[in-house]
Amino acid sequence: MQRSLTDYFIITLKGMAMGAADVVPGVSGGTIAFISGIYEELIDTISRVNLEALQVLRKEGLRPAWRHINGNFLLALLTGIAISVLSLARLLKWLLENEPILLWSFFFGLVLASVILVAKQIDRWRIATIAGFVIGAATAWYITTLPPMHDNGSIPFLFLAGALAICAMILPGISGAFILVLLGAYETVLGAINDKDLKTLAIVAVGAVFGLLSFSRLLKYLFQHYKNITLAVLTGFIFGSLNKIWPWKEVISSRTIGEKTITVEQSISPFQFDGNPQLLTACILAIGGFLFIYILERFAAKQS
């Protein structure tokens, strides 16, 4: 695929949006990749990082290997993600701590619009696609209600935690950090980062690489052979994850890990919220998030 510098600049902007989403716990960068139209290419690109790429590198050199793994796309996207994490993390953290209802409202509208956008890509709704949607929605909804497990620092568990967390990051709906919290590995990983425990971090990283490469191949296969059903399951997964980003929550329990507090929450009506629900502003921002995705989709349709 021949791309101009403008095309790669747009990909970098999409990477920035993915990075911003990954900073917010509960929102997956995979969702942003999906609604921005680069999800399938991202999965295909990740799956190209394999032994075949090493063989191309050894036999033909760096440039053919770079083309084989779609390196320009990957570099532009990762650059955007890095820029966003480094520049927007502080702002989003402040909003999350000081204006959580308004931030979640905007993301709720954005993700709700993405459900409609992704569902439109399904050619035909049949019993199998409807079942896939229901299963995906029920699974994501159930995951968002699970209480965190107890901490486990064994090597096999950390490997599995890394693999599952990275899968969640590229799967639309649930964030990788949220999966680490559910598995009880968040405390261990956070402590390893603070203590510079390279052994623990290496185990998690190896698990993440394994999960990323294997899961991307599975998704690529599913898109090639069962695209409608796969889209239906992913649409359901995004829809079910709306429970996690519902703006009005009630804290059931909490646990402090270092400087961070992990809370177990349940969604409640804004009229039952203990405090100022900011209902009017929240609705305006939710509509704004919805319209933002709608306008992006119309613009992309005109460009194609």
Coordinates of C-alpha atoms in Angstrom, one line a residue:
M1 CA 0.0 0.0 0.0
Q2 CA 1.4 3.3 -1.1
R3 CA 0.9 6.1 1.5
S4 CA 1.8 9.8 1.6
L5 CA 3.3 11.7 4.5
T6 CA -0.2 13.0 5.2
D7 CA -1.5 9.4 5.5
Y8 CA 1.2 8.6 8.0
F9 CA 0.5 11.8 9.9
I10 CA -3.2 10.7 10.2
I11 CA -2.1 7.3 11.4
T12 CA 0.1 9.0 14.0
L13 CA -3.0 11.0 15.2
K14 CA -4.9 7.8 15.5
G15 CA -2.0 6.4 17.5
M16 CA -2.3 9.4 19.8
A17 CA -6.0 8.7 20.3
M18 CA -5.2 5.1 21.1
G19 CA -2.5 6.2 23.6
A20 CA -5.0 8.6 25.3
A21 CA -7.5 5.8 25.6
D22 CA -5.0 3.4 27.2
V23 CA -4.1 6.1 29.8
V24 CA -7.7 6.0 31.0
P25 CA -8.3 2.8 33.0
G26 CA -11.3 0.8 31.6
V27 CA -10.9 2.2 28.0
S28 CA -9.1 0.0 25.5
G29 CA -6.8 1.4 22.8
G30 CA -8.2 -1.4 20.7
T31 CA -11.6 0.3 20.7
I32 CA -10.1 3.4 19.2
A33 CA -8.2 1.4 16.6
F34 CA -11.5 -0.3 15.7
I35 CA -13.5 2.9 15.3
S36 CA -10.7 4.7 13.4
G37 CA -10.6 2.0 10.7
I38 CA -7.1 0.6 11.4
Y39 CA -7.9 -2.4 13.5
E40 CA -7.6 -5.1 10.9
E41 CA -4.4 -3.6 9.5
L42 CA -3.0 -3.4 13.1
I43 CA -3.8 -7.1 13.7
D44 CA -2.3 -8.1 10.4
T45 CA 0.8 -6.1 11.0
I46 CA 1.4 -7.5 14.5
S47 CA 0.9 -11.1 13.1
R48 CA 3.7 -10.4 10.5
V49 CA 6.3 -10.1 13.2
N50 CA 7.3 -13.7 13.1
L51 CA 10.0 -16.2 12.0
E52 CA 9.1 -15.5 8.4
A53 CA 10.1 -11.8 9.0
L54 CA 13.5 -13.0 10.4
Q55 CA 14.0 -15.2 7.3
V56 CA 13.3 -12.2 5.0
L57 CA 15.7 -10.1 7.0
R58 CA 18.5 -12.8 6.8
K59 CA 18.0 -13.5 3.0
E60 CA 16.9 -10.1 1.6
G61 CA 18.0 -7.5 4.0
L62 CA 16.5 -4.8 6.3
R63 CA 14.4 -2.9 3.7
P64 CA 12.4 -5.9 2.5
A65 CA 11.9 -7.1 6.1
W66 CA 10.7 -3.6 7.1
R67 CA 8.1 -3.7 4.2
H68 CA 7.2 -7.3 5.2
I69 CA 6.1 -6.2 8.7
N70 CA 4.5 -3.0 7.5
G71 CA 7.1 -1.0 9.4
N72 CA 6.1 2.5 8.4
F73 CA 2.6 1.9 9.6
L74 CA 3.8 0.4 12.9
L75 CA 6.3 3.2 13.4
A76 CA 3.8 6.0 12.8
L77 CA 1.2 4.3 15.1
L78 CA 3.7 3.7 17.9
T79 CA 5.0 7.2 17.6
G80 CA 1.5 8.6 18.1
I81 CA 0.9 6.3 21.1
A82 CA 4.2 7.4 22.7
I83 CA 3.5 11.1 22.1
S84 CA 0.0 10.8 23.6
V85 CA 1.1 8.8 26.7
L86 CA 3.9 11.3 27.4
S87 CA 1.9 14.5 26.7
L88 CA -1.7 13.7 27.7
A89 CA -1.2 11.3 30.6
R90 CA -1.0 14.1 33.1
L91 CA -4.1 15.9 31.8
L92 CA -6.2 12.8 31.7
K93 CA -5.0 11.7 35.1
W94 CA -6.1 15.2 36.4
L95 CA -9.5 14.9 34.8
L96 CA -9.9 11.4 36.1
E97 CA -9.2 12.5 39.6
N98 CA -11.0 15.9 39.5
E99 CA -13.8 15.5 36.9
P100 CA -14.4 11.8 36.5
I101 CA -18.1 12.1 35.7
L102 CA -17.4 14.5 32.8
L103 CA -14.5 12.4 31.4
W104 CA -16.4 9.2 31.6
S105 CA -19.5 10.8 30.0
F106 CA -17.5 11.9 27.0
F107 CA -16.0 8.4 26.6
F108 CA -19.4 6.8 27.1
G109 CA -20.8 8.8 24.2
L110 CA -17.7 8.0 22.1
V111 CA -17.9 4.2 22.8
L112 CA -21.7 4.1 22.3
A113 CA -21.3 5.6 18.9
S114 CA -18.5 3.1 18.1
V115 CA -20.9 0.2 18.8
I116 CA -23.2 1.5 16.1
L117 CA -20.3 2.2 13.7
V118 CA -18.8 -1.3 14.1
A119 CA -22.3 -2.9 13.9
K120 CA -22.8 -1.2 10.5
Q121 CA -19.8 -3.1 9.1
I122 CA -21.7 -6.4 9.6
D123 CA -23.1 -7.4 6.2
R124 CA -26.0 -9.5 7.4
W125 CA -27.5 -10.2 10.8
R126 CA -28.3 -13.9 11.2
I127 CA -28.9 -16.1 14.2
A128 CA -25.1 -16.8 14.5
T129 CA -24.2 -13.1 14.4
I130 CA -26.9 -12.2 16.9
A131 CA -25.7 -15.0 19.2
G132 CA -22.1 -13.7 18.8
F133 CA -23.2 -10.2 19.8
V134 CA -25.1 -11.4 22.9
I135 CA -22.2 -13.7 24.0
G136 CA -19.6 -10.8 23.5
A137 CA -21.8 -8.3 25.4
A138 CA -22.6 -10.8 28.3
T139 CA -18.9 -11.7 28.6
A140 CA -17.6 -8.1 28.7
W141 CA -20.4 -7.1 31.1
Y142 CA -19.6 -10.0 33.4
I143 CA -15.8 -9.2 33.4
T144 CA -16.6 -5.6 34.5
T145 CA -18.5 -6.9 37.5
L146 CA -15.8 -9.3 38.7
P147 CA -14.0 -8.5 42.0
P148 CA -10.2 -8.4 42.0
M149 CA -8.5 -11.7 42.7
H150 CA -5.8 -12.1 45.4
D151 CA -2.2 -11.3 44.5
N152 CA -0.1 -14.1 43.0
G153 CA 3.5 -13.6 42.2
S154 CA 4.4 -17.0 40.7
I155 CA 6.3 -17.1 37.3
P156 CA 3.5 -19.0 35.4
F157 CA 0.9 -16.6 36.8
L158 CA 2.8 -13.5 35.9
F159 CA 3.4 -14.9 32.4
L160 CA -0.3 -15.5 32.0
A161 CA -1.2 -12.1 33.4
G162 CA 1.1 -10.4 30.8
A163 CA -0.4 -12.4 28.0
L164 CA -4.0 -11.7 29.0
A165 CA -3.4 -8.0 29.7
I166 CA -1.8 -7.4 26.2
C167 CA -4.7 -9.3 24.6
A168 CA -7.1 -7.0 26.4
M169 CA -5.2 -4.0 25.1
I170 CA -5.7 -5.0 21.5
L171 CA -9.2 -6.3 22.0
P172 CA -11.9 -3.6 21.8
G173 CA -13.7 -3.0 25.1
I174 CA -11.6 -3.7 28.2
S175 CA -8.2 -2.2 29.1
G176 CA -5.1 -4.2 29.9
A177 CA -4.7 -2.4 33.2
F178 CA -8.2 -3.4 34.3
I179 CA -7.4 -7.1 33.5
L180 CA -4.3 -6.9 35.7
V181 CA -6.4 -5.5 38.5
L182 CA -8.9 -8.4 38.1
L183 CA -6.2 -11.0 38.1
G184 CA -4.6 -9.6 41.2
A185 CA -1.3 -8.9 39.3
Y186 CA -1.6 -5.1 39.3
E187 CA 0.1 -4.8 42.7
T188 CA 2.9 -7.1 41.7
V189 CA 3.6 -5.3 38.4
L190 CA 3.3 -1.9 39.9
G191 CA 5.7 -2.9 42.7
A192 CA 8.1 -4.3 40.1
I193 CA 8.1 -1.0 38.2
N194 CA 8.7 1.0 41.3
D195 CA 11.4 -1.3 42.6
K196 CA 13.0 -1.9 39.2
D197 CA 12.5 -5.6 39.6
L198 CA 13.8 -6.6 36.1
K199 CA 13.1 -10.3 36.6
T200 CA 9.4 -9.8 37.3
L201 CA 9.0 -7.2 34.5
A202 CA 10.8 -9.6 32.1
I203 CA 8.4 -12.4 32.9
V204 CA 5.4 -10.2 32.3
A205 CA 7.0 -8.7 29.1
V206 CA 7.7 -12.2 27.7
G207 CA 4.1 -13.2 28.4
A208 CA 2.9 -10.0 26.7
V209 CA 4.9 -10.7 23.6
F210 CA 3.6 -14.3 23.5
G211 CA 0.0 -13.1 24.0
L212 CA 0.3 -10.4 21.4
L213 CA 1.8 -12.5 18.6
S214 CA -0.5 -15.5 19.2
F215 CA -3.7 -13.6 19.7
S216 CA -3.1 -11.4 16.7
R217 CA -2.8 -14.5 14.5
L218 CA -6.0 -15.9 15.9
L219 CA -7.8 -12.6 15.3
K220 CA -6.4 -12.4 11.7
Y221 CA -7.7 -16.0 11.0
L222 CA -11.1 -15.1 12.4
F223 CA -11.4 -12.0 10.3
Q224 CA -10.4 -13.9 7.2
H225 CA -12.8 -16.8 7.7
Y226 CA -15.6 -15.6 10.0
K227 CA -15.6 -11.9 9.6
N228 CA -19.3 -11.2 10.3
I229 CA -19.4 -13.3 13.5
T230 CA -16.1 -11.9 14.7
L231 CA -17.4 -8.3 14.1
A232 CA -20.6 -9.3 16.0
V233 CA -18.7 -10.6 19.0
L234 CA -16.4 -7.6 19.1
T235 CA -19.4 -5.3 18.8
G236 CA -21.0 -7.1 21.7
F237 CA -17.8 -6.8 23.7
I238 CA -17.6 -3.1 23.2
F239 CA -21.3 -2.8 24.1
G240 CA -20.8 -4.8 27.3
S241 CA -17.8 -2.8 28.3
L242 CA -20.1 0.3 28.6
N243 CA -20.8 -0.8 32.1
K244 CA -17.2 -0.1 33.1
I245 CA -17.3 3.5 31.8
W246 CA -20.8 4.4 33.0
P247 CA -20.2 7.8 34.6
W248 CA -22.1 7.4 37.8
K249 CA -20.6 4.8 40.2
E250 CA -21.0 3.7 43.8
V251 CA -17.9 2.4 45.6
I252 CA -18.5 -1.0 47.2
S253 CA -14.9 -1.5 48.5
S254 CA -11.4 -0.1 48.0
R255 CA -7.8 -1.2 48.5
T256 CA -4.7 1.0 48.6
I257 CA -1.7 -0.2 46.6
G258 CA 1.3 2.1 47.2
E259 CA 0.1 5.6 46.1
K260 CA -2.9 4.1 44.1
T261 CA -6.3 3.1 45.3
I262 CA -8.1 0.2 43.6
T263 CA -11.9 0.4 44.0
V264 CA -14.7 -2.0 43.3
E265 CA -17.6 -0.1 42.0
Q266 CA -21.1 -0.7 40.6
S267 CA -23.1 1.4 38.2
I268 CA -26.0 3.4 39.6
S269 CA -28.6 5.9 38.4
P270 CA -27.4 9.6 38.3
F271 CA -30.4 10.3 40.5
Q272 CA -29.0 8.0 43.2
F273 CA -25.5 9.4 43.0
D274 CA -24.2 10.7 46.3
G275 CA -23.0 14.2 45.3
N276 CA -23.5 16.5 42.3
P277 CA -24.3 14.3 39.3
Q278 CA -23.5 17.1 36.8
L279 CA -26.3 15.6 34.7
L280 CA -26.7 18.4 32.1
T281 CA -23.0 18.8 31.4
A282 CA -22.5 15.1 31.4
C283 CA -25.2 14.6 28.8
I284 CA -23.8 17.4 26.6
L285 CA -20.3 15.8 26.7
A286 CA -21.8 12.3 26.0
I287 CA -23.6 13.8 23.0
G288 CA -20.4 15.5 22.0
G289 CA -18.5 12.2 22.1
F290 CA -21.2 10.5 20.1
L291 CA -21.2 13.3 17.5
F292 CA -17.4 13.3 17.3
I293 CA -17.4 9.7 16.2
Y294 CA -20.3 10.3 13.8
I295 CA -18.5 13.2 12.1
L296 CA -15.3 11.2 11.9
E297 CA -17.2 8.4 10.2
R298 CA -18.8 10.8 7.7
F299 CA -15.5 12.4 6.9
A300 CA -13.9 9.0 6.4
A301 CA -16.7 8.0 4.1
K302 CA -16.2 11.1 1.9
Q303 CA -12.5 10.5 1.7
S304 CA -12.9 6.8 0.6

